[in-house]
PDB file of C-alpha atoms and ligand atoms in Angstrom:
ATOM      1  CA  MET X  53      84.085  72.440  83.383  1.00 96.00           C
ATOM      2  CA  LYS X  54      86.180  69.120  83.579  1.00 96.00           C
ATOM      3  CA  LEU X  55      89.878  69.886  83.326  1.00 98.00           C
ATOM      4  CA  LEU X  56      89.150  73.071  86.312  1.00 98.00           C
ATOM      5  CA  GLU X  57      87.358  70.329  88.738  1.00 98.00           C
ATOM      6  CA  GLU X  58      89.915  67.482  88.528  1.00 98.00           C
ATOM      7  CA  ARG X  59      92.465  70.372  88.854  1.00 98.00           C
ATOM      8  CA  ILE X  60      91.118  72.080  92.558  1.00 98.00           C
ATOM      9  CA  LEU X  61      90.569  68.563  93.412  1.00 98.00           C
ATOM     10  CA  LYS X  62      94.117  67.405  92.446  1.00 98.00           C
ATOM     11  CA  ASP X  63      95.573  71.158  94.165  1.00 98.00           C
ATOM     12  CA  GLY X  64      93.208  73.293  95.891  1.00 97.00           C
ATOM     13  CA  ARG X  65      93.639  73.371  99.954  1.00 97.00           C
ATOM     14  CA  VAL X  66      90.436  74.392 101.758  1.00 97.00           C
ATOM     15  CA  ILE X  67      90.674  76.729 105.062  1.00 95.00           C
ATOM     16  CA  GLY X  68      88.293  76.601 107.612  1.00 92.00           C
ATOM     17  CA  LYS X  69      84.901  75.941 106.074  1.00 90.00           C
ATOM     18  CA  ASP X  70      84.330  78.721 103.520  1.00 94.00           C
ATOM     19  CA  VAL X  71      87.864  79.299 101.778  1.00 96.00           C
ATOM     20  CA  LEU X  72      89.269  77.382  98.615  1.00 97.00           C
ATOM     21  CA  LYS X  73      92.963  78.502  98.203  1.00 97.00           C
ATOM     22  CA  ILE X  74      94.183  77.624  94.674  1.00 98.00           C
ATOM     23  CA  ASP X  75      97.615  79.793  94.518  1.00 97.00           C
ATOM     24  CA  SER X  76      99.562  76.729  92.908  1.00 97.00           C
ATOM     25  CA  PHE X  77      97.561  77.200  89.600  1.00 97.00           C
ATOM     26  CA  LEU X  78      95.952  81.081  89.639  1.00 97.00           C
ATOM     27  CA  ASN X  79      95.889  82.676  93.038  1.00 96.00           C
ATOM     28  CA  GLN X  80     100.138  82.944  93.487  1.00 97.00           C
ATOM     29  CA  GLN X  81     101.966  80.675  90.389  1.00 98.00           C
ATOM     30  CA  ILE X  82      99.484  81.003  87.329  1.00 98.00           C
ATOM     31  CA  ASP X  83      99.331  77.883  85.151  1.00 98.00           C
ATOM     32  CA  LEU X  84      98.645  79.249  81.077  1.00 98.00           C
ATOM     33  CA  ASN X  85      97.586  75.719  79.518  1.00 98.00           C
ATOM     34  CA  LEU X  86      94.512  76.137  81.758  1.00 98.00           C
ATOM     35  CA  LEU X  87      94.229  79.898  82.038  1.00 98.00           C
ATOM     36  CA  GLU X  88      93.950  79.834  77.879  1.00 98.00           C
ATOM     37  CA  GLU X  89      90.902  76.882  78.842  1.00 98.00           C
ATOM     38  CA  ILE X  90      89.264  78.834  80.529  1.00 98.00           C
ATOM     39  CA  GLY X  91      89.481  81.868  78.320  1.00 98.00           C
ATOM     40  CA  LYS X  92      87.885  79.614  75.738  1.00 98.00           C
ATOM     41  CA  ALA X  93      84.865  78.439  78.074  1.00 98.00           C
ATOM     42  CA  PHE X  94      84.445  82.121  78.177  1.00 98.00           C
ATOM     43  CA  HIS X  95      84.598  82.833  74.774  1.00 98.00           C
ATOM     44  CA  GLU X  96      82.323  79.906  74.335  1.00 98.00           C
ATOM     45  CA  ALA X  97      79.887  81.093  76.976  1.00 98.00           C
ATOM     46  CA  PHE X  98      79.993  84.880  75.862  1.00 98.00           C
ATOM     47  CA  SER X  99      80.643  84.717  72.167  1.00 96.00           C
ATOM     48  CA  ASP X 100      77.037  86.642  71.502  1.00 94.00           C
ATOM     49  CA  ILE X 101      77.303  89.017  73.456  1.00 93.00           C
ATOM     50  CA  PRO X 102      78.489  92.570  71.875  1.00 94.00           C
ATOM     51  CA  LEU X 103      82.062  92.602  73.951  1.00 96.00           C
ATOM     52  CA  THR X 104      83.539  96.488  74.065  1.00 98.00           C
ATOM     53  CA  LYS X 105      85.845  95.597  77.324  1.00 98.00           C
ATOM     54  CA  ILE X 106      86.752  93.236  80.138  1.00 98.00           C
ATOM     55  CA  LEU X 107      86.135  94.230  84.037  1.00 98.00           C
ATOM     56  CA  THR X 108      88.184  92.682  86.187  1.00 98.00           C
ATOM     57  CA  ILE X 109      89.540  93.275  89.891  1.00 97.00           C
ATOM     58  CA  GLU X 110      93.282  93.547  91.098  1.00 96.00           C
ATOM     59  CA  ALA X 111      95.023  90.835  91.636  1.00 95.00           C
ATOM     60  CA  SER X 112      93.809  87.272  91.085  1.00 94.00           C
ATOM     61  CA  GLY X 113      90.825  88.460  88.157  1.00 97.00           C
ATOM     62  CA  ILE X 114      93.631  89.831  85.676  1.00 98.00           C
ATOM     63  CA  SER X 115      95.289  86.919  84.521  1.00 98.00           C
ATOM     64  CA  VAL X 116      91.969  85.444  83.992  1.00 98.00           C
ATOM     65  CA  ALA X 117      90.550  88.627  81.900  1.00 98.00           C
ATOM     66  CA  VAL X 118      93.710  88.987  80.315  1.00 98.00           C
ATOM     67  CA  MET X 119      93.210  85.421  78.719  1.00 98.00           C
ATOM     68  CA  THR X 120      89.884  85.420  78.494  1.00 98.00           C
ATOM     69  CA  ALA X 121      89.987  88.974  76.175  1.00 98.00           C
ATOM     70  CA  ARG X 122      92.790  86.983  73.628  1.00 98.00           C
ATOM     71  CA  GLU X 123      89.928  84.916  72.752  1.00 98.00           C
ATOM     72  CA  PHE X 124      88.028  87.770  72.199  1.00 98.00           C
ATOM     73  CA  ASN X 125      90.277  90.089  69.575  1.00 97.00           C
ATOM     74  CA  ASN X 126      92.464  91.171  72.654  1.00 98.00           C
ATOM     75  CA  CYS X 127      89.534  93.204  73.550  1.00 98.00           C
ATOM     76  CA  PRO X 128      90.473  96.009  76.572  1.00 98.00           C
ATOM     77  CA  VAL X 129      91.286  94.304  79.823  1.00 98.00           C
ATOM     78  CA  LEU X 130      89.922  97.172  82.648  1.00 98.00           C
ATOM     79  CA  PHE X 131      91.026  96.182  86.505  1.00 98.00           C
ATOM     80  CA  ALA X 132      89.573  98.095  89.231  1.00 97.00           C
ATOM     81  CA  LYS X 133      92.490  98.958  91.888  1.00 95.00           C
ATOM     82  CA  LYS X 134      91.990  98.778  95.369  1.00 93.00           C
ATOM     83  CA  ASP X 135      91.547 101.034  97.480  1.00 88.00           C
ATOM     84  CA  PHE X 136      92.280 101.001 101.355  1.00 68.00           C
ATOM     85  CA  SER X 137      92.964 104.632 102.037  1.00 72.00           C
ATOM     86  CA  ARG X 138      89.783 105.809 100.806  1.00 63.00           C
ATOM     87  CA  ILE X 139      90.874 109.060  99.258  1.00 64.00           C
ATOM     88  CA  MET X 140      88.683 110.209  96.938  1.00 64.00           C
ATOM     89  CA  VAL X 141      88.609 111.928  93.728  1.00 73.00           C
ATOM     90  CA  ASP X 142      86.490 113.575  91.044  1.00 79.00           C
ATOM     91  CA  ASP X 143      87.964 111.456  88.070  1.00 92.00           C
ATOM     92  CA  VAL X 144      87.069 108.200  88.887  1.00 94.00           C
ATOM     93  CA  TYR X 145      83.922 105.289  89.873  1.00 95.00           C
ATOM     94  CA  VAL X 146      84.181 103.972  93.161  1.00 94.00           C
ATOM     95  CA  ALA X 147      82.533 101.265  95.211  1.00 96.00           C
ATOM     96  CA  PRO X 148      82.495 100.515  98.462  1.00 94.00           C
ATOM     97  CA  ILE X 149      83.687  96.467  99.142  1.00 95.00           C
ATOM     98  CA  HIS X 150      84.343  94.395 102.266  1.00 94.00           C
ATOM     99  CA  SER X 151      86.862  91.950 101.511  1.00 90.00           C
ATOM    100  CA  PHE X 152      85.465  88.544 102.459  1.00 85.00           C
ATOM    101  CA  THR X 153      88.860  86.942 102.565  1.00 86.00           C
ATOM    102  CA  LYS X 154      91.104  90.069 104.519  1.00 86.00           C
ATOM    103  CA  GLY X 155      87.958  90.923 106.483  1.00 89.00           C
ATOM    104  CA  LEU X 156      88.307  95.023 105.483  1.00 91.00           C
ATOM    105  CA  ASP X 157      85.797  97.390 103.471  1.00 92.00           C
ATOM    106  CA  TYR X 158      88.129  99.510 100.301  1.00 93.00           C
ATOM    107  CA  HIS X 159      87.428 100.859  98.291  1.00 94.00           C
ATOM    108  CA  ALA X 160      87.074  99.359  93.947  1.00 96.00           C
ATOM    109  CA  ILE X 161      88.205 102.518  91.575  1.00 95.00           C
ATOM    110  CA  VAL X 162      88.210 103.134  87.984  1.00 96.00           C
ATOM    111  CA  SER X 163      89.154 106.397  86.301  1.00 94.00           C
ATOM    112  CA  LYS X 164      86.108 107.929  84.396  1.00 95.00           C
ATOM    113  CA  ARG X 165      88.558 107.847  81.002  1.00 95.00           C
ATOM    114  CA  PHE X 166      88.184 104.091  80.397  1.00 97.00           C
ATOM    115  CA  LEU X 167      84.509 103.500  80.970  1.00 98.00           C
ATOM    116  CA  SER X 168      81.629 105.004  79.530  1.00 98.00           C
ATOM    117  CA  LYS X 169      77.750 104.728  78.296  1.00 98.00           C
ATOM    118  CA  ASP X 170      79.285 103.552  74.891  1.00 98.00           C
ATOM    119  CA  ASP X 171      80.721 100.316  76.707  1.00 98.00           C
ATOM    120  CA  HIS X 172      79.455  96.862  76.628  1.00 98.00           C
ATOM    121  CA  ILE X 173      80.990  95.195  79.865  1.00 98.00           C
ATOM    122  CA  LEU X 174      82.090  91.756  80.835  1.00 98.00           C
ATOM    123  CA  ILE X 175      83.102  91.193  84.093  1.00 98.00           C
ATOM    124  CA  ILE X 176      85.815  88.270  85.056  1.00 98.00           C
ATOM    125  CA  ASP X 177      86.771  87.073  88.512  1.00 98.00           C
ATOM    126  CA  ASP X 178      88.757  84.659  89.915  1.00 98.00           C
ATOM    127  CA  PHE X 179      85.674  83.292  92.881  1.00 98.00           C
ATOM    128  CA  LEU X 180      82.289  84.147  93.334  1.00 98.00           C
ATOM    129  CA  GLY X 181      81.381  84.101  97.409  1.00 97.00           C
ATOM    130  CA  ASN X 182      78.697  86.576  98.642  1.00 96.00           C
ATOM    131  CA  GLY X 183      78.892  88.583  95.525  1.00 97.00           C
ATOM    132  CA  ASP X 184      79.925  91.925  96.847  1.00 97.00           C
ATOM    133  CA  ALA X 185      83.495  92.266  95.008  1.00 97.00           C
ATOM    134  CA  VAL X 186      80.644  91.879  91.645  1.00 98.00           C
ATOM    135  CA  ALA X 187      78.147  93.521  92.649  1.00 98.00           C
ATOM    136  CA  GLY X 188      80.834  96.728  93.698  1.00 98.00           C
ATOM    137  CA  LEU X 189      82.076  96.540  89.838  1.00 98.00           C
ATOM    138  CA  ILE X 190      78.214  96.247  88.253  1.00 98.00           C
ATOM    139  CA  LYS X 191      77.748  99.257  90.528  1.00 98.00           C
ATOM    140  CA  ILE X 192      80.535 101.184  88.794  1.00 98.00           C
ATOM    141  CA  CYS X 193      79.321  99.860  85.593  1.00 98.00           C
ATOM    142  CA  ARG X 194      76.120 101.182  86.072  1.00 98.00           C
ATOM    143  CA  GLN X 195      77.463 104.452  87.318  1.00 97.00           C
ATOM    144  CA  ALA X 196      79.015 104.971  84.132  1.00 98.00           C
ATOM    145  CA  GLY X 197      75.872 104.092  82.180  1.00 98.00           C
ATOM    146  CA  ALA X 198      77.677 101.160  80.729  1.00 98.00           C
ATOM    147  CA  THR X 199      75.931  97.993  79.863  1.00 98.00           C
ATOM    148  CA  VAL X 200      77.140  94.669  81.625  1.00 98.00           C
ATOM    149  CA  GLU X 201      76.768  91.810  79.517  1.00 98.00           C
ATOM    150  CA  GLY X 202      77.508  88.784  81.500  1.00 98.00           C
ATOM    151  CA  VAL X 203      79.784  87.753  84.936  1.00 98.00           C
ATOM    152  CA  GLY X 204      82.102  85.008  83.987  1.00 98.00           C
ATOM    153  CA  ILE X 205      83.334  83.674  87.746  1.00 98.00           C
ATOM    154  CA  VAL X 206      86.379  80.563  87.432  1.00 98.00           C
ATOM    155  CA  ILE X 207      84.988  79.114  90.853  1.00 98.00           C
ATOM    156  CA  GLU X 208      81.712  80.043  92.073  1.00 98.00           C
ATOM    157  CA  LYS X 209      81.738  78.995  96.106  1.00 98.00           C
ATOM    158  CA  SER X 210      77.286  78.393  95.268  1.00 97.00           C
ATOM    159  CA  PHE X 211      76.765  77.712  99.240  1.00 96.00           C
ATOM    160  CA  MET X 212      77.181  82.107  99.693  1.00 96.00           C
ATOM    161  CA  ARG X 213      74.576  82.195  97.606  1.00 90.00           C
ATOM    162  CA  GLY X 214      76.402  85.612  95.609  1.00 96.00           C
ATOM    163  CA  ILE X 215      75.141  83.889  92.497  1.00 97.00           C
ATOM    164  CA  ASP X 216      71.241  85.235  93.724  1.00 97.00           C
ATOM    165  CA  ARG X 217      72.044  88.387  94.522  1.00 97.00           C
ATOM    166  CA  ILE X 218      74.252  89.009  91.195  1.00 98.00           C
ATOM    167  CA  GLU X 219      71.398  87.397  89.262  1.00 97.00           C
ATOM    168  CA  ASN X 220      68.428  89.421  91.101  1.00 97.00           C
ATOM    169  CA  LYS X 221      70.186  92.213  89.298  1.00 97.00           C
ATOM    170  CA  GLY X 222      69.291  90.886  85.834  1.00 97.00           C
ATOM    171  CA  VAL X 223      72.709  90.005  85.025  1.00 98.00           C
ATOM    172  CA  ARG X 224      73.872  86.630  83.537  1.00 98.00           C
ATOM    173  CA  VAL X 225      76.324  84.241  85.365  1.00 98.00           C
ATOM    174  CA  VAL X 226      78.171  81.484  83.949  1.00 98.00           C
ATOM    175  CA  SER X 227      80.595  79.924  86.781  1.00 98.00           C
ATOM    176  CA  LEU X 228      83.189  77.410  85.854  1.00 98.00           C
ATOM    177  CA  ALA X 229      83.265  75.420  88.756  1.00 98.00           C
ATOM    178  CA  ARG X 230      80.486  75.328  91.199  1.00 98.00           C
ATOM    179  CA  ILE X 231      81.213  74.393  94.806  1.00 98.00           C
ATOM    180  CA  ALA X 232      78.397  72.958  96.776  1.00 97.00           C
ATOM    181  CA  SER X 233      80.171  72.945 100.016  1.00 97.00           C
ATOM    182  CA  LEU X 234      84.009  72.750 101.757  1.00 97.00           C
ATOM    183  CA  LYS X 235      82.815  71.017 104.488  1.00 92.00           C
ATOM    184  CA  ASP X 236      85.803  68.988 106.793  1.00 92.00           C
ATOM    185  CA  GLY X 237      88.588  69.920 104.102  1.00 93.00           C
ATOM    186  CA  LYS X 238      86.494  67.773 101.176  1.00 96.00           C
ATOM    187  CA  ILE X 239      85.380  69.857  97.837  1.00 97.00           C
ATOM    188  CA  HIS X 240      81.863  69.249  96.829  1.00 97.00           C
ATOM    189  CA  PHE X 241      81.264  70.186  93.211  1.00 97.00           C
ATOM    190  CA  MET X 242      77.278  70.730  92.962  1.00 96.00           C
ATOM    191  CA  GLU X 243      75.332  67.881  90.502  1.00 87.00           C
ATOM    192  CA  GLU X 244      75.176  68.859  87.133  1.00 74.00           C
ATOM    193  CA  ASP X 245      71.530  70.248  86.628  1.00 62.00           C
TER     194      ASP X 245
HETATM  195  P1  LIG G 323      82.864  87.615  97.429  1.00 67.80           P
HETATM  196  O1  LIG G 323      82.981  88.983  97.558  1.00 67.80           O
HETATM  197  O2  LIG G 323      82.069  87.393  96.075  1.00 67.80           O
HETATM  198  O3  LIG G 323      82.550  87.199  98.834  1.00 67.80           O
HETATM  199  O4  LIG G 323      84.313  86.978  97.187  1.00 67.80           O
HETATM  200  C1  LIG G 323      84.864  87.088  95.984  1.00 67.80           C
HETATM  201  C2  LIG G 323      86.124  87.908  96.255  1.00 67.80           C
HETATM  202  O5  LIG G 323      86.647  87.546  97.607  1.00 67.80           O
HETATM  203  C3  LIG G 323      87.306  87.114  94.701  1.00 67.80           C
HETATM  204  O6  LIG G 323      87.536  88.754  94.331  1.00 67.80           O
HETATM  205  C4  LIG G 323      88.506  87.167  95.444  1.00 67.80           C
HETATM  206  O7  LIG G 323      89.441  87.352  95.043  1.00 67.80           O
HETATM  207  C5  LIG G 323      88.179  86.374  96.632  1.00 67.80           C
HETATM  208  N1  LIG G 323      87.417  85.340  96.865  1.00 67.80           N
HETATM  209  C6  LIG G 323      86.322  84.723  97.994  1.00 67.80           C
HETATM  210  N2  LIG G 323      86.183  83.520  98.387  1.00 67.80           N
HETATM  211  C7  LIG G 323      87.265  83.175  98.193  1.00 67.80           C
HETATM  212  C8  LIG G 323      88.160  81.769  98.033  1.00 67.80           C
HETATM  213  O8  LIG G 323      87.608  81.059  99.012  1.00 67.80           O
HETATM  214  N3  LIG G 323      89.551  81.594  97.630  1.00 67.80           N
HETATM  215  C9  LIG G 323      90.603  82.641  97.365  1.00 67.80           C
HETATM  216  N4  LIG G 323      91.399  82.813  97.233  1.00 67.80           N
HETATM  217  N5  LIG G 323      89.485  84.392  96.967  1.00 67.80           N
HETATM  218  C10 LIG G 323      88.073  83.808  97.373  1.00 67.80           C
END
């Protein structure tokens, strides 16, 4: 998505060799005009799927998921909560996740009330790195017997290979921007196929 790539080049800041900060338009301040275009792009990519809900994880996935849901007739948006205290309860689906950016382990939790075998789910997240967060969300859907129809990612850090991990689970992934490298503080996008 050209508009997104231009914005990443303009406002993205590289931290170390593998983290990108985009807090001026998504991770802290949110640019609704850009997010509206992102929602439209995901709608175009997944217009063929029988969607009942969009699933994401707090916090940064929520705004993207909401703007995408606007394009899918305001379908419900469900977000997994992050539980760092490891308090387990019976009425939730749970998946352990390692946070790449924080270096911590946590559990993603979704109430059993909001996810069932009748659901057809589009998973949305802001970044795909090692694929841990998305793999956790897929695990939660599968615990519920829900069908994962696809995964929409705003920025895929292709050099971290999380994409292979998710596609190996038989799930289609659409990424709007694909980063080949962040070496030497420079952002390089993947060449188009
Ligand atoms: P993964 O689990 O695929 O390694 O990482 C995905 C999760 O970590 C996303 O939910 C995202 O919030 C966070 N994340 C991973 N890489 C980055 C990054 O370069 N920048 C930011 N802002 N978040 C990231």
